[in-house]
Every structure is written in C-alpha cells, then in structure tokens.
mmCIF file of C-alpha atoms in Angstrom:
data_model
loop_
_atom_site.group_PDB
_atom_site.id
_atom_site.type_symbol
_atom_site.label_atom_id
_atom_site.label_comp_id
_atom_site.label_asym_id
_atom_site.label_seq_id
_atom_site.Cartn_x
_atom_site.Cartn_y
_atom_site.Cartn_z
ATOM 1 C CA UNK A 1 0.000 0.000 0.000
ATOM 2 C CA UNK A 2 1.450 3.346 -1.213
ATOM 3 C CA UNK A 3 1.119 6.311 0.842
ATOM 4 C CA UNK A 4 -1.306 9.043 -0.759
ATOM 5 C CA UNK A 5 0.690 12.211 -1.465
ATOM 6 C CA UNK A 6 -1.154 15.589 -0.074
ATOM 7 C CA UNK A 7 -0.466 18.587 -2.578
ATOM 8 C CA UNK A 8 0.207 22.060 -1.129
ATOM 9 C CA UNK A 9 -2.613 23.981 -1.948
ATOM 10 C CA UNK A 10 -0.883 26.537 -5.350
ATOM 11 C CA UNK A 11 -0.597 29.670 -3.288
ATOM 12 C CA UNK A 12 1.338 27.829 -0.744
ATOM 13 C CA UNK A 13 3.875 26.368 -2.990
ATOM 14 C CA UNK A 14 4.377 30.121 -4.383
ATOM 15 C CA UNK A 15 4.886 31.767 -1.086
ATOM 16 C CA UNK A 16 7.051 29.131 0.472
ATOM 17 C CA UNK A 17 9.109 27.528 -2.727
ATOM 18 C CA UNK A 18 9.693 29.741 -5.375
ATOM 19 C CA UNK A 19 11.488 33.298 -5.733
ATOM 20 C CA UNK A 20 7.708 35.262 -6.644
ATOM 21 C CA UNK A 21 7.717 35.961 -3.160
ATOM 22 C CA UNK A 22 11.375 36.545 -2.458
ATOM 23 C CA UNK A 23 10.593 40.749 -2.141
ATOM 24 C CA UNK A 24 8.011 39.691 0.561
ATOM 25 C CA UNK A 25 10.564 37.754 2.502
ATOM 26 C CA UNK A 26 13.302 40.314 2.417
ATOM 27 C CA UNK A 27 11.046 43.016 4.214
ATOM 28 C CA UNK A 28 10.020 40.447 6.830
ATOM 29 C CA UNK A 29 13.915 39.400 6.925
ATOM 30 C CA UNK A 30 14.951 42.578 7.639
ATOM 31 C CA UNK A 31 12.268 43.320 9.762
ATOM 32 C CA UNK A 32 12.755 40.981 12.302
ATOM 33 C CA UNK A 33 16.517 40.800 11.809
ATOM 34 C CA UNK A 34 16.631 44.807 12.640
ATOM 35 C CA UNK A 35 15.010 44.283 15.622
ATOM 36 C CA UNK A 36 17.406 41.949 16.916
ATOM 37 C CA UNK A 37 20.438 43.475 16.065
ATOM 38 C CA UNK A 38 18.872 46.542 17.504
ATOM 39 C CA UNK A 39 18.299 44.368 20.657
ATOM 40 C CA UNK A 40 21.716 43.198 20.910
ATOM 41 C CA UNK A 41 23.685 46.318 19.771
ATOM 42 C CA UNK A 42 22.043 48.385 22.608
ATOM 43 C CA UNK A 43 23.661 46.422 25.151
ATOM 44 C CA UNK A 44 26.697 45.640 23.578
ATOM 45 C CA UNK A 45 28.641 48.244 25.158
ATOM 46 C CA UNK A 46 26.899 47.704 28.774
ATOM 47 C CA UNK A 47 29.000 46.838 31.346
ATOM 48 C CA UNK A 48 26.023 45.353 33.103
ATOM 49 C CA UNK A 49 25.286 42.624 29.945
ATOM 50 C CA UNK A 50 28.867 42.293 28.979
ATOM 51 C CA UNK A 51 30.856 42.778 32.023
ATOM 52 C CA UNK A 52 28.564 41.942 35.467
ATOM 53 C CA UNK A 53 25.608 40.364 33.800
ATOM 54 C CA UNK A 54 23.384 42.296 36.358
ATOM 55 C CA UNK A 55 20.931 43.709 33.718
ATOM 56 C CA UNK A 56 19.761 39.780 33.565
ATOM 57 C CA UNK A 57 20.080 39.066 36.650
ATOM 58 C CA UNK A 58 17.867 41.730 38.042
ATOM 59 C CA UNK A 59 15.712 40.222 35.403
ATOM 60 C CA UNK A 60 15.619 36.835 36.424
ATOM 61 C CA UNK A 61 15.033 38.111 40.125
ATOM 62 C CA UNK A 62 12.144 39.862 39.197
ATOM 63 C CA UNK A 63 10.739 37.196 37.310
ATOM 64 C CA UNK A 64 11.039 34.104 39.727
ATOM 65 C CA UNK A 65 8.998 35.959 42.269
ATOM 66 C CA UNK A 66 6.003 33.983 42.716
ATOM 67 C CA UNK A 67 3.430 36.646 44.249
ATOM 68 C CA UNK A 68 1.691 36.337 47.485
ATOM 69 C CA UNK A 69 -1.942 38.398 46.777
ATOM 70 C CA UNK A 70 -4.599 36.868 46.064
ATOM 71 C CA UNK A 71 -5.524 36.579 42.503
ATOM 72 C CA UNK A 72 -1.718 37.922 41.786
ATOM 73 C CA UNK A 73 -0.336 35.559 39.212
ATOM 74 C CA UNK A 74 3.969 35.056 38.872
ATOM 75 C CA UNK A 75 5.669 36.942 35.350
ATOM 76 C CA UNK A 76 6.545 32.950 34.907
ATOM 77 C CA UNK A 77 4.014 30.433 34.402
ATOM 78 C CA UNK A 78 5.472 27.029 34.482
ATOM 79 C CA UNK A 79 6.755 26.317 37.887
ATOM 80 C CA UNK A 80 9.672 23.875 35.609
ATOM 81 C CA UNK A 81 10.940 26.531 34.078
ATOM 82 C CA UNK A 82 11.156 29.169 37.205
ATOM 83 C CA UNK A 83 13.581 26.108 38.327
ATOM 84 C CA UNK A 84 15.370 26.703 35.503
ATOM 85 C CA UNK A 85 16.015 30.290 35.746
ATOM 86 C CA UNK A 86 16.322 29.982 39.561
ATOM 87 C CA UNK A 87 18.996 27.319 38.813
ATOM 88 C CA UNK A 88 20.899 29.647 36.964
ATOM 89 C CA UNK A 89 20.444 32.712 39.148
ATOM 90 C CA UNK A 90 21.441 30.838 42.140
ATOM 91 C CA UNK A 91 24.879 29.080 40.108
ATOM 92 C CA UNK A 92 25.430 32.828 39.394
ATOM 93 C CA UNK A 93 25.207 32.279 35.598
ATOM 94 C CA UNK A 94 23.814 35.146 34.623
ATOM 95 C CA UNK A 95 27.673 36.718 33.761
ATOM 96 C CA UNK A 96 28.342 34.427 30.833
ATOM 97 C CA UNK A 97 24.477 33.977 29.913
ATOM 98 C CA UNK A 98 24.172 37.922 29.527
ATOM 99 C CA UNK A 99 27.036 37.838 26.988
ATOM 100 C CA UNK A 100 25.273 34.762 25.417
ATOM 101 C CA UNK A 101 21.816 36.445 25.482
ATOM 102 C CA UNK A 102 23.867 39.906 23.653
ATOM 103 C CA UNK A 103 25.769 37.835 20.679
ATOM 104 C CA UNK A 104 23.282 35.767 20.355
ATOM 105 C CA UNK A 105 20.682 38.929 19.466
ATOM 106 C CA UNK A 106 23.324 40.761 17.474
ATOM 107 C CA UNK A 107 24.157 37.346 15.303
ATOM 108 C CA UNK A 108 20.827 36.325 14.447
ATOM 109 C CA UNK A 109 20.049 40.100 13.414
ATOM 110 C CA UNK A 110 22.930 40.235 11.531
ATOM 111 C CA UNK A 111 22.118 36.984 9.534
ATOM 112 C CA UNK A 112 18.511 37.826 8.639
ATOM 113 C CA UNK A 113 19.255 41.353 7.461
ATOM 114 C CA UNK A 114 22.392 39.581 5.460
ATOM 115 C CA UNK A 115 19.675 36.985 4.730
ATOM 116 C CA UNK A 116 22.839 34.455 5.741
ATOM 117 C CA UNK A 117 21.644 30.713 6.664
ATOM 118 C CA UNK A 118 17.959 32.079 7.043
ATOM 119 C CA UNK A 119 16.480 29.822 8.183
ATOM 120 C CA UNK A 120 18.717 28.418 11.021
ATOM 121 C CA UNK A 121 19.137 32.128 12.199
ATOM 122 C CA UNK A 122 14.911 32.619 12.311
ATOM 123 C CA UNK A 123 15.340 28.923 14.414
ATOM 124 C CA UNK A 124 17.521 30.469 16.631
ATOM 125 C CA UNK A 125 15.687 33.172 16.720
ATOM 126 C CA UNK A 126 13.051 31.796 17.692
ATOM 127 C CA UNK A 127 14.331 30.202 20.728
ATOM 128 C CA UNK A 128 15.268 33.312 21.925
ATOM 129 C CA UNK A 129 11.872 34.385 21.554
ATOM 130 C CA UNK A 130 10.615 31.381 23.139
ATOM 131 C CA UNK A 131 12.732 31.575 26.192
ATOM 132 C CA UNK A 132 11.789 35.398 26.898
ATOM 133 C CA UNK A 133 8.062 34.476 26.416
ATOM 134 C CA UNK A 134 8.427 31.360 28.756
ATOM 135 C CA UNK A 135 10.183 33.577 31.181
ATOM 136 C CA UNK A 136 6.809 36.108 31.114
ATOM 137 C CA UNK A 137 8.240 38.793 28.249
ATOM 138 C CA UNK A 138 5.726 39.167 25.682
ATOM 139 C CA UNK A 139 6.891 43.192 24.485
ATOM 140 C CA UNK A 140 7.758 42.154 21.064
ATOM 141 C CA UNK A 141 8.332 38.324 20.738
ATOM 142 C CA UNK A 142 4.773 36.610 20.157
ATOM 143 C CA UNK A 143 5.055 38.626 16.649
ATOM 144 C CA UNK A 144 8.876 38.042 16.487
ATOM 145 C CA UNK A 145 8.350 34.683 16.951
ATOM 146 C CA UNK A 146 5.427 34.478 14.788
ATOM 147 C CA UNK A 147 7.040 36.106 11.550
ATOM 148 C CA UNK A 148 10.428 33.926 12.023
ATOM 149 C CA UNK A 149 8.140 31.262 12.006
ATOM 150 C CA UNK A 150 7.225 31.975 8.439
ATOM 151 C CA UNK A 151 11.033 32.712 7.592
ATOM 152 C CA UNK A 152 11.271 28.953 8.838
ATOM 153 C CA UNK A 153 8.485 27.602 6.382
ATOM 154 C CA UNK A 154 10.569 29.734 3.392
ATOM 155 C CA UNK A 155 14.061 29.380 4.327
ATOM 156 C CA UNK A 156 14.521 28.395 0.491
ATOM 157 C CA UNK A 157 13.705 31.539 -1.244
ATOM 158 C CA UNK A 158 13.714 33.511 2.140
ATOM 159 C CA UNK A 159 17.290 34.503 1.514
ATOM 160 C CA UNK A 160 17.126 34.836 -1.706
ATOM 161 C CA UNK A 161 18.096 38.920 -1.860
ATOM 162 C CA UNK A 162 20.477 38.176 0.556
ATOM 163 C CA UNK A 163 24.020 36.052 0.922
ATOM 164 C CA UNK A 164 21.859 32.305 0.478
ATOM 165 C CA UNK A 165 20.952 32.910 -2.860
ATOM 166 C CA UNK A 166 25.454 31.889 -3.079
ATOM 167 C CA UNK A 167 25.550 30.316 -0.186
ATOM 168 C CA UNK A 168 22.671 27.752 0.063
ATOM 169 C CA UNK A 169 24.120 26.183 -3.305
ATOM 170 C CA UNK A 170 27.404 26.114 -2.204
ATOM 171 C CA UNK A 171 26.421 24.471 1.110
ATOM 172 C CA UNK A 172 24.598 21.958 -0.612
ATOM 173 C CA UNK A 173 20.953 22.372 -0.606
ATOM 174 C CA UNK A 174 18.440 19.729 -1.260
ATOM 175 C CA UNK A 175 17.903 21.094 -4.468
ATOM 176 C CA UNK A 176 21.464 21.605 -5.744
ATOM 177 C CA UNK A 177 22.876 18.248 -5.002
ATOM 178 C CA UNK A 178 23.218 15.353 -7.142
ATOM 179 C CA UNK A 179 21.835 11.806 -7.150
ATOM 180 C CA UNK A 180 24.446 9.406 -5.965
ATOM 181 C CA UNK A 181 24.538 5.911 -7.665
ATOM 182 C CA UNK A 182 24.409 3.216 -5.583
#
C-alpha cells in the first residue's frame, strides 16, 4: 500500500518555494533581523550585559517571584521553568548567559538582514523568543516569533536577496545536489 501524497494547496507552494515571493521575505527578513540586532547592539557596550551580567540578573530576580496576593499571578508560568532560571540565578550564571543572550541577538540580526543561513538564524531566533516568552516577556516576541516562524516555512527563497541565494548552493541544498549511484 502506497502512501497518498497531499499537494500544497498553489498559493502555498508560491509563497514558500519559489522566488515570486522573495521581495516579501526580504522586508520580513529585515524586519525581524533589525530588531534583533537593535536588541543586541544596545547592550553591547553595557557593562552590566557584557561585564557583570546584572541587567539579567535583576531580570531573572524579578521574574522568579512567585506573588503572594490573592488573585496575583507570577511573570513565569510554568513552575519547571522558574527552576530553571532559579537554577541559573542561584549558580550565578547570569555573567556568561548575559554575553550569550547579547551575541546571540546581534548574530541572528545580523544573519537575517544579510539573509545568511535564514532559516537556522529565524530557528535560533526563535528560541530566543521562546525563552523570553516562557520567562513572562511578551513586548515584542509573540510577533517576532510568529514572523520567524514563516522565515522557517521559506528558508529556500527567504534569503534569496540576501548572501543564500550563493551560499545555500554552495552548502549543498536539497535542491542543488546530485543523485548518488548506488
């Protein structure tokens, strides 16, 4: 018994595998790549992200606080992942993760507005996202991490006014590589 093959509905197919849409992706690309870089760049030359990782751990103080008032409900909801940050607070991680948290803004900004390895930098991105929602920041990342989602879905032609359209072939893409005889 063969499986039954499910066809992408046309517009799909357009958006997400061929270059008709490539204009469409570069604004969202640089869009959300901006903002990152933006993100990261402002605290680049803070001694309290680079230096003393304070900024984030004031943060993650803030944030593990579970309220006492009735009705009040804690910035974090999963009690797992107030372990988590509470884990690193308390290890004193928050020097190194700062820096992390800074590079790891500026690099996936950089690669989306460079439209370099678009699709692994929107993953990434979306981590990030992920892990600041989780940790009860929503400011920007539910449509962050809604918009990489879509740079995800068209990583192919995402970058394709950008450095993939030379790099993706040279990489190897699925597309670009030949059928091996065996």
């Amino acid at each position: 018994m063969s499986a039954k093959v499910i066809k992408n509905p046309e517009i799909v197919n357009r958006l997400f595998e061929t270059q008709s849409f490539a204009w469409l992706w570069l604004i969202v690309r640089v869009y959300v790549g901006w903002q990152w870089f933006q993100a990261g760049w402002t605290k680049l030359f803070k001694p309290e992200w680079m230096e003393t990782g304070v900024a984030l751990k004031g943060y993650w103080t803030r944030v593990i606080v579970v309220p006492t008032q009735p009705g009040a409900r804690p910035p974090i909801t999963y009690d797992w992942y107030r372990d988590f940050i509470k884990g690193l607070l308390d290890g004193g991680h928050h020097v190194w993760f700062a820096k992390l948290v800074v590079w790891g803004e500026i690099l996936v900004g950089a690669a989306l507005v460079l439209g370099l390895l678009t699709g692994i930098a929107a993953f990434f991105g979306t981590v990030m996202n992920m892990a600041f929602m989780l940790a009860g920041t929503a400011s920007t990342n539910p449509v962050l991490f809604g918009l990489a989602v879509f740079l995800i879905m068209a990583w192919k032609v995402a970058g394709h006014y950008g450095l993939d359209r030379w790099v993706l072939p040279a990489v190897g893409t699925p597309w670009g590589r030949k059928e091996s005889s065996t």
